[in-house]
Amino acid sequence: MFDAINISSSALSAQRVRMDVIAQNIANANTTRTENGQPYRRKVVVFEESKQSFADILSQKIGKDQTSSYGGVRVKAILEDPSPFKKVYDPTHPDADQNGYVNYPNVDIVTEMVNMIEASRSYEANVTALNITKSMITRTFEIGK
């Protein structure tokens, strides 16, 4: 009964992390120097299917638990985008090289905004699925009245 709730809640958590990383990318779109001396590098969230633990599968196989449990989604990693930095000619900038070019982060604001909208819509879809599941459970309890 709670598999759908668990799946939706895992998706909500994963999309929240994704929106946080996108917000970080947007906030650092013009950061030309981080603590390592390089420009900020765009980060990307990688999702993977959340699988059952070995103990869950073993319990099902030996007959202790006959219910089927479904996975969800989880954040596998937050990786740095290896694409090259943007070079802008600005010889007056303190981070300009000997030729007057400044390396800016590989963050494209338009791409980040599209990703934010996509993550937001996915979050909303999972909230809707969660609310429908709760409604179904509530109506199931009302059948006996």
N, C-alpha and C. Protein backbone atom coordinates (compact mmCIF):
# COMPACT_ATOMS: atom_id res chain seq x y z
N MET A 1 0.81 -1.19 0.00
CA MET A 1 0.00 0.00 0.00
C MET A 1 0.86 1.26 0.00
N PHE A 2 2.02 1.18 0.61
CA PHE A 2 2.84 2.38 0.73
C PHE A 2 3.95 2.46 -0.31
N ASP A 3 4.02 1.50 -1.23
CA ASP A 3 5.05 1.54 -2.26
C ASP A 3 4.95 2.81 -3.10
N ALA A 4 3.74 3.17 -3.51
CA ALA A 4 3.57 4.37 -4.34
C ALA A 4 4.00 5.62 -3.59
N ILE A 5 3.71 5.67 -2.30
CA ILE A 5 4.12 6.83 -1.49
C ILE A 5 5.64 6.88 -1.39
N ASN A 6 6.27 5.72 -1.18
CA ASN A 6 7.73 5.68 -1.08
C ASN A 6 8.39 6.08 -2.40
N ILE A 7 7.82 5.63 -3.51
CA ILE A 7 8.38 5.98 -4.82
C ILE A 7 8.25 7.48 -5.06
N SER A 8 7.07 8.03 -4.80
CA SER A 8 6.87 9.47 -5.01
C SER A 8 7.76 10.29 -4.09
N SER A 9 7.91 9.86 -2.84
CA SER A 9 8.75 10.64 -1.92
C SER A 9 10.22 10.57 -2.31
N SER A 10 10.66 9.44 -2.86
CA SER A 10 12.06 9.37 -3.32
C SER A 10 12.28 10.30 -4.50
N ALA A 11 11.27 10.39 -5.38
CA ALA A 11 11.38 11.30 -6.52
C ALA A 11 11.37 12.75 -6.07
N LEU A 12 10.56 13.07 -5.07
CA LEU A 12 10.54 14.44 -4.54
C LEU A 12 11.91 14.83 -3.97
N SER A 13 12.52 13.91 -3.23
CA SER A 13 13.85 14.19 -2.67
C SER A 13 14.89 14.37 -3.77
N ALA A 14 14.85 13.51 -4.77
CA ALA A 14 15.83 13.59 -5.86
C ALA A 14 15.68 14.89 -6.64
N GLN A 15 14.44 15.28 -6.94
CA GLN A 15 14.22 16.52 -7.69
C GLN A 15 14.59 17.75 -6.87
N ARG A 16 14.42 17.68 -5.54
CA ARG A 16 14.82 18.80 -4.68
C ARG A 16 16.34 18.99 -4.74
N VAL A 17 17.07 17.88 -4.71
CA VAL A 17 18.54 17.97 -4.84
C VAL A 17 18.90 18.56 -6.20
N ARG A 18 18.22 18.12 -7.23
CA ARG A 18 18.49 18.63 -8.59
C ARG A 18 18.23 20.14 -8.66
N MET A 19 17.13 20.60 -8.07
CA MET A 19 16.84 22.04 -8.08
C MET A 19 17.89 22.82 -7.28
N ASP A 20 18.36 22.25 -6.17
CA ASP A 20 19.42 22.91 -5.38
C ASP A 20 20.70 23.06 -6.19
N VAL A 21 21.07 22.02 -6.93
CA VAL A 21 22.30 22.07 -7.74
C VAL A 21 22.13 23.08 -8.88
N ILE A 22 20.96 23.10 -9.51
CA ILE A 22 20.72 24.08 -10.58
C ILE A 22 20.79 25.50 -10.03
N ALA A 23 20.22 25.72 -8.85
CA ALA A 23 20.29 27.05 -8.22
C ALA A 23 21.74 27.44 -7.93
N GLN A 24 22.54 26.47 -7.51
CA GLN A 24 23.97 26.72 -7.27
C GLN A 24 24.67 27.09 -8.58
N ASN A 25 24.34 26.41 -9.66
CA ASN A 25 24.94 26.74 -10.97
C ASN A 25 24.59 28.17 -11.37
N ILE A 26 23.31 28.54 -11.22
CA ILE A 26 22.88 29.89 -11.60
C ILE A 26 23.58 30.93 -10.73
N ALA A 27 23.67 30.66 -9.44
CA ALA A 27 24.30 31.62 -8.52
C ALA A 27 25.78 31.84 -8.84
N ASN A 28 26.44 30.83 -9.40
CA ASN A 28 27.87 30.92 -9.69
C ASN A 28 28.18 31.13 -11.17
N ALA A 29 27.21 31.59 -11.92
CA ALA A 29 27.39 31.74 -13.37
C ALA A 29 28.51 32.71 -13.75
N ASN A 30 28.87 33.62 -12.86
CA ASN A 30 29.93 34.58 -13.16
C ASN A 30 31.12 34.48 -12.21
N THR A 31 31.24 33.37 -11.50
CA THR A 31 32.33 33.18 -10.55
C THR A 31 33.58 32.75 -11.32
N THR A 32 34.52 33.64 -11.41
CA THR A 32 35.73 33.37 -12.18
C THR A 32 36.85 32.74 -11.36
N ARG A 33 36.68 32.71 -10.05
CA ARG A 33 37.74 32.11 -9.23
C ARG A 33 37.11 31.43 -8.00
N THR A 34 37.39 30.14 -7.86
CA THR A 34 36.96 29.40 -6.68
C THR A 34 38.18 29.17 -5.79
N GLU A 35 38.01 28.40 -4.74
CA GLU A 35 39.13 28.18 -3.82
C GLU A 35 40.30 27.46 -4.48
N ASN A 36 40.07 26.74 -5.58
CA ASN A 36 41.18 26.07 -6.28
C ASN A 36 41.80 26.96 -7.35
N GLY A 37 41.33 28.21 -7.46
CA GLY A 37 41.90 29.16 -8.41
C GLY A 37 41.31 29.11 -9.80
N GLN A 38 40.42 28.17 -10.06
CA GLN A 38 39.78 28.02 -11.36
C GLN A 38 38.37 28.61 -11.33
N PRO A 39 37.78 28.85 -12.50
CA PRO A 39 36.38 29.28 -12.52
C PRO A 39 35.48 28.17 -11.99
N TYR A 40 34.29 28.57 -11.58
CA TYR A 40 33.29 27.60 -11.14
C TYR A 40 32.97 26.67 -12.30
N ARG A 41 32.83 25.39 -12.00
CA ARG A 41 32.48 24.41 -13.02
C ARG A 41 31.07 23.91 -12.75
N ARG A 42 30.24 23.95 -13.80
CA ARG A 42 28.84 23.54 -13.72
C ARG A 42 28.73 22.11 -13.17
N LYS A 43 27.72 21.92 -12.32
CA LYS A 43 27.48 20.60 -11.74
C LYS A 43 26.20 20.01 -12.33
N VAL A 44 26.19 18.68 -12.44
CA VAL A 44 25.06 17.95 -13.02
C VAL A 44 24.70 16.80 -12.07
N VAL A 45 23.40 16.62 -11.83
CA VAL A 45 22.93 15.54 -10.96
C VAL A 45 22.65 14.30 -11.81
N VAL A 46 23.10 13.15 -11.32
CA VAL A 46 22.87 11.88 -12.00
C VAL A 46 21.96 11.04 -11.11
N PHE A 47 20.82 10.60 -11.66
CA PHE A 47 19.88 9.77 -10.94
C PHE A 47 20.10 8.31 -11.29
N GLU A 48 19.66 7.44 -10.39
CA GLU A 48 19.62 6.02 -10.68
C GLU A 48 18.41 5.41 -9.98
N GLU A 49 17.99 4.27 -10.47
CA GLU A 49 16.88 3.57 -9.84
C GLU A 49 17.31 3.11 -8.45
N SER A 50 16.44 3.34 -7.51
CA SER A 50 16.69 2.87 -6.15
C SER A 50 16.25 1.42 -6.07
N LYS A 51 17.17 0.56 -5.79
CA LYS A 51 16.87 -0.87 -5.78
C LYS A 51 16.65 -1.35 -4.36
N GLN A 52 16.04 -2.49 -4.26
CA GLN A 52 15.85 -3.10 -2.96
C GLN A 52 17.19 -3.55 -2.40
N SER A 53 17.24 -3.65 -1.09
CA SER A 53 18.45 -4.18 -0.47
C SER A 53 18.50 -5.70 -0.63
N PHE A 54 19.65 -6.27 -0.43
CA PHE A 54 19.82 -7.72 -0.52
C PHE A 54 18.93 -8.42 0.49
N ALA A 55 18.83 -7.86 1.68
CA ALA A 55 18.00 -8.46 2.73
C ALA A 55 16.54 -8.51 2.32
N ASP A 56 16.03 -7.46 1.68
CA ASP A 56 14.64 -7.44 1.21
C ASP A 56 14.40 -8.55 0.18
N ILE A 57 15.30 -8.67 -0.78
CA ILE A 57 15.14 -9.68 -1.83
C ILE A 57 15.23 -11.08 -1.24
N LEU A 58 16.17 -11.30 -0.33
CA LEU A 58 16.33 -12.60 0.31
C LEU A 58 15.07 -12.97 1.09
N SER A 59 14.51 -12.01 1.83
CA SER A 59 13.29 -12.27 2.60
C SER A 59 12.15 -12.68 1.69
N GLN A 60 12.04 -12.04 0.55
CA GLN A 60 10.98 -12.38 -0.40
C GLN A 60 11.19 -13.79 -0.96
N LYS A 61 12.43 -14.13 -1.27
CA LYS A 61 12.72 -15.42 -1.90
C LYS A 61 12.50 -16.59 -0.95
N ILE A 62 12.79 -16.41 0.32
CA ILE A 62 12.62 -17.52 1.26
C ILE A 62 11.22 -17.55 1.85
N GLY A 63 10.36 -16.63 1.41
CA GLY A 63 8.96 -16.70 1.78
C GLY A 63 8.55 -15.92 3.01
N LYS A 64 9.45 -15.20 3.62
CA LYS A 64 9.08 -14.43 4.81
C LYS A 64 8.21 -13.24 4.46
N ASP A 65 8.43 -12.68 3.31
CA ASP A 65 7.70 -11.48 2.92
C ASP A 65 7.20 -11.68 1.50
N GLN A 66 5.93 -11.82 1.35
CA GLN A 66 5.36 -12.09 0.04
C GLN A 66 4.99 -10.81 -0.71
N THR A 67 5.10 -9.66 -0.08
CA THR A 67 4.74 -8.41 -0.75
C THR A 67 5.83 -8.02 -1.72
N SER A 68 5.42 -7.45 -2.82
CA SER A 68 6.42 -6.97 -3.77
C SER A 68 6.73 -5.52 -3.43
N SER A 69 7.98 -5.21 -3.38
CA SER A 69 8.40 -3.85 -3.05
C SER A 69 9.09 -3.25 -4.27
N TYR A 70 8.69 -2.06 -4.60
CA TYR A 70 9.24 -1.41 -5.78
C TYR A 70 10.28 -0.39 -5.35
N GLY A 71 11.11 -0.03 -6.28
CA GLY A 71 12.14 0.95 -6.00
C GLY A 71 11.61 2.35 -6.15
N GLY A 72 12.46 3.20 -6.46
CA GLY A 72 12.14 4.61 -6.67
C GLY A 72 13.31 5.20 -7.43
N VAL A 73 13.73 6.35 -7.00
CA VAL A 73 14.88 6.99 -7.62
C VAL A 73 15.74 7.58 -6.51
N ARG A 74 17.01 7.67 -6.79
CA ARG A 74 17.92 8.30 -5.83
C ARG A 74 19.01 9.02 -6.60
N VAL A 75 19.68 9.92 -5.93
CA VAL A 75 20.79 10.65 -6.54
C VAL A 75 22.02 9.75 -6.47
N LYS A 76 22.54 9.40 -7.64
CA LYS A 76 23.73 8.55 -7.69
C LYS A 76 24.98 9.39 -7.46
N ALA A 77 25.03 10.55 -8.11
CA ALA A 77 26.22 11.39 -7.99
C ALA A 77 25.91 12.80 -8.44
N ILE A 78 26.74 13.71 -8.00
CA ILE A 78 26.73 15.09 -8.51
C ILE A 78 28.10 15.29 -9.15
N LEU A 79 28.08 15.38 -10.48
CA LEU A 79 29.33 15.44 -11.24
C LEU A 79 29.58 16.83 -11.79
N GLU A 80 30.83 17.12 -12.08
CA GLU A 80 31.19 18.38 -12.73
C GLU A 80 31.13 18.20 -14.24
N ASP A 81 30.58 19.19 -14.92
CA ASP A 81 30.49 19.18 -16.38
C ASP A 81 31.88 19.44 -16.95
N PRO A 82 32.42 18.53 -17.77
CA PRO A 82 33.78 18.70 -18.28
C PRO A 82 33.90 19.65 -19.48
N SER A 83 32.80 20.25 -19.91
CA SER A 83 32.87 21.13 -21.08
C SER A 83 33.78 22.33 -20.80
N PRO A 84 34.37 22.91 -21.84
CA PRO A 84 35.34 23.99 -21.64
C PRO A 84 34.69 25.26 -21.10
N PHE A 85 35.52 26.06 -20.44
CA PHE A 85 35.07 27.35 -19.93
C PHE A 85 34.84 28.32 -21.08
N LYS A 86 34.03 29.35 -20.84
CA LYS A 86 33.83 30.40 -21.84
C LYS A 86 34.97 31.41 -21.72
N LYS A 87 35.55 31.76 -22.85
CA LYS A 87 36.62 32.77 -22.85
C LYS A 87 36.04 34.10 -23.30
N VAL A 88 36.28 35.14 -22.50
CA VAL A 88 35.79 36.48 -22.80
C VAL A 88 36.99 37.43 -22.73
N TYR A 89 37.09 38.28 -23.75
CA TYR A 89 38.18 39.25 -23.78
C TYR A 89 37.84 40.42 -22.87
N ASP A 90 38.62 40.56 -21.79
CA ASP A 90 38.45 41.65 -20.83
C ASP A 90 39.80 41.88 -20.13
N PRO A 91 40.69 42.63 -20.76
CA PRO A 91 42.03 42.79 -20.20
C PRO A 91 42.06 43.52 -18.85
N THR A 92 40.97 44.20 -18.47
CA THR A 92 40.94 44.91 -17.19
C THR A 92 40.50 44.03 -16.03
N HIS A 93 40.02 42.85 -16.32
CA HIS A 93 39.55 41.94 -15.28
C HIS A 93 40.74 41.39 -14.49
N PRO A 94 40.63 41.30 -13.16
CA PRO A 94 41.77 40.79 -12.36
C PRO A 94 42.16 39.35 -12.67
N ASP A 95 41.25 38.55 -13.23
CA ASP A 95 41.56 37.16 -13.56
C ASP A 95 41.94 36.96 -15.03
N ALA A 96 42.20 38.04 -15.74
CA ALA A 96 42.57 37.93 -17.16
C ALA A 96 43.96 37.31 -17.30
N ASP A 97 44.12 36.49 -18.35
CA ASP A 97 45.44 35.90 -18.60
C ASP A 97 46.32 36.93 -19.33
N GLN A 98 47.52 36.52 -19.73
CA GLN A 98 48.46 37.44 -20.38
C GLN A 98 47.95 37.98 -21.70
N ASN A 99 46.98 37.30 -22.33
CA ASN A 99 46.40 37.77 -23.58
C ASN A 99 45.14 38.60 -23.38
N GLY A 100 44.72 38.78 -22.12
CA GLY A 100 43.54 39.58 -21.82
C GLY A 100 42.24 38.80 -21.77
N TYR A 101 42.29 37.49 -21.85
CA TYR A 101 41.08 36.66 -21.83
C TYR A 101 40.80 36.15 -20.42
N VAL A 102 39.52 36.13 -20.08
CA VAL A 102 39.07 35.64 -18.78
C VAL A 102 38.26 34.36 -19.01
N ASN A 103 38.56 33.36 -18.22
CA ASN A 103 37.77 32.13 -18.26
C ASN A 103 36.55 32.30 -17.35
N TYR A 104 35.37 32.16 -17.95
CA TYR A 104 34.12 32.21 -17.19
C TYR A 104 33.57 30.80 -17.07
N PRO A 105 32.73 30.57 -16.06
CA PRO A 105 32.16 29.22 -15.87
C PRO A 105 31.42 28.71 -17.10
N ASN A 106 31.34 27.41 -17.21
CA ASN A 106 30.66 26.76 -18.33
C ASN A 106 29.15 26.62 -18.04
N VAL A 107 28.59 27.65 -17.42
CA VAL A 107 27.17 27.67 -17.06
C VAL A 107 26.43 28.53 -18.08
N ASP A 108 25.41 27.95 -18.71
CA ASP A 108 24.54 28.69 -19.62
C ASP A 108 23.22 28.91 -18.88
N ILE A 109 22.90 30.18 -18.60
CA ILE A 109 21.72 30.52 -17.81
C ILE A 109 20.44 29.97 -18.45
N VAL A 110 20.32 30.05 -19.77
CA VAL A 110 19.11 29.57 -20.45
C VAL A 110 18.94 28.07 -20.23
N THR A 111 20.00 27.32 -20.38
CA THR A 111 19.96 25.88 -20.14
C THR A 111 19.57 25.57 -18.70
N GLU A 112 20.15 26.31 -17.77
CA GLU A 112 19.85 26.09 -16.36
C GLU A 112 18.39 26.41 -16.05
N MET A 113 17.85 27.46 -16.66
CA MET A 113 16.45 27.81 -16.43
C MET A 113 15.52 26.73 -17.00
N VAL A 114 15.85 26.20 -18.17
CA VAL A 114 15.06 25.11 -18.75
C VAL A 114 15.12 23.89 -17.85
N ASN A 115 16.30 23.57 -17.34
CA ASN A 115 16.45 22.44 -16.42
C ASN A 115 15.67 22.67 -15.13
N MET A 116 15.65 23.92 -14.64
CA MET A 116 14.90 24.24 -13.43
C MET A 116 13.40 24.05 -13.66
N ILE A 117 12.91 24.49 -14.81
CA ILE A 117 11.49 24.30 -15.12
C ILE A 117 11.16 22.81 -15.21
N GLU A 118 12.03 22.05 -15.86
CA GLU A 118 11.81 20.60 -15.98
C GLU A 118 11.79 19.94 -14.61
N ALA A 119 12.73 20.29 -13.74
CA ALA A 119 12.77 19.71 -12.40
C ALA A 119 11.54 20.12 -11.59
N SER A 120 11.13 21.36 -11.74
CA SER A 120 9.94 21.85 -11.05
C SER A 120 8.69 21.11 -11.49
N ARG A 121 8.55 20.89 -12.80
CA ARG A 121 7.38 20.16 -13.32
C ARG A 121 7.39 18.70 -12.86
N SER A 122 8.55 18.11 -12.81
CA SER A 122 8.66 16.74 -12.33
C SER A 122 8.30 16.67 -10.85
N TYR A 123 8.75 17.65 -10.09
CA TYR A 123 8.40 17.73 -8.67
C TYR A 123 6.89 17.83 -8.50
N GLU A 124 6.27 18.73 -9.28
CA GLU A 124 4.82 18.92 -9.22
C GLU A 124 4.08 17.64 -9.60
N ALA A 125 4.56 16.93 -10.61
CA ALA A 125 3.92 15.69 -11.04
C ALA A 125 3.98 14.65 -9.92
N ASN A 126 5.09 14.58 -9.21
CA ASN A 126 5.22 13.62 -8.13
C ASN A 126 4.38 14.02 -6.91
N VAL A 127 4.20 15.32 -6.68
CA VAL A 127 3.29 15.76 -5.62
C VAL A 127 1.86 15.34 -5.98
N THR A 128 1.48 15.51 -7.24
CA THR A 128 0.16 15.10 -7.69
C THR A 128 -0.04 13.59 -7.52
N ALA A 129 0.95 12.81 -7.91
CA ALA A 129 0.86 11.35 -7.74
C ALA A 129 0.74 10.98 -6.27
N LEU A 130 1.48 11.66 -5.42
CA LEU A 130 1.41 11.40 -3.98
C LEU A 130 0.03 11.74 -3.44
N ASN A 131 -0.52 12.88 -3.86
CA ASN A 131 -1.86 13.27 -3.39
C ASN A 131 -2.94 12.31 -3.88
N ILE A 132 -2.82 11.83 -5.10
CA ILE A 132 -3.79 10.86 -5.62
C ILE A 132 -3.70 9.55 -4.83
N THR A 133 -2.49 9.12 -4.52
CA THR A 133 -2.32 7.91 -3.72
C THR A 133 -2.94 8.07 -2.34
N LYS A 134 -2.70 9.22 -1.71
CA LYS A 134 -3.30 9.47 -0.39
C LYS A 134 -4.82 9.47 -0.48
N SER A 135 -5.35 10.05 -1.54
CA SER A 135 -6.80 10.08 -1.73
C SER A 135 -7.37 8.67 -1.90
N MET A 136 -6.67 7.84 -2.67
CA MET A 136 -7.12 6.45 -2.87
C MET A 136 -7.12 5.69 -1.55
N ILE A 137 -6.09 5.88 -0.75
CA ILE A 137 -6.01 5.20 0.55
C ILE A 137 -7.14 5.67 1.46
N THR A 138 -7.39 6.96 1.48
CA THR A 138 -8.47 7.51 2.31
C THR A 138 -9.82 6.96 1.88
N ARG A 139 -10.06 6.90 0.59
CA ARG A 139 -11.33 6.37 0.09
C ARG A 139 -11.47 4.88 0.37
N THR A 140 -10.36 4.17 0.39
CA THR A 140 -10.41 2.75 0.72
C THR A 140 -10.90 2.56 2.15
N PHE A 141 -10.44 3.41 3.08
CA PHE A 141 -10.89 3.32 4.47
C PHE A 141 -12.35 3.71 4.63
N GLU A 142 -12.87 4.53 3.72
CA GLU A 142 -14.26 4.97 3.80
C GLU A 142 -15.24 3.94 3.25
N ILE A 143 -14.76 2.92 2.56
CA ILE A 143 -15.64 1.90 1.96
C ILE A 143 -16.44 1.18 3.04
N GLY A 144 -15.85 0.89 4.15
CA GLY A 144 -16.51 0.13 5.21
C GLY A 144 -17.52 0.93 6.02
N LYS A 145 -17.63 2.21 5.81
CA LYS A 145 -18.53 3.03 6.62
C LYS A 145 -19.95 2.87 6.20
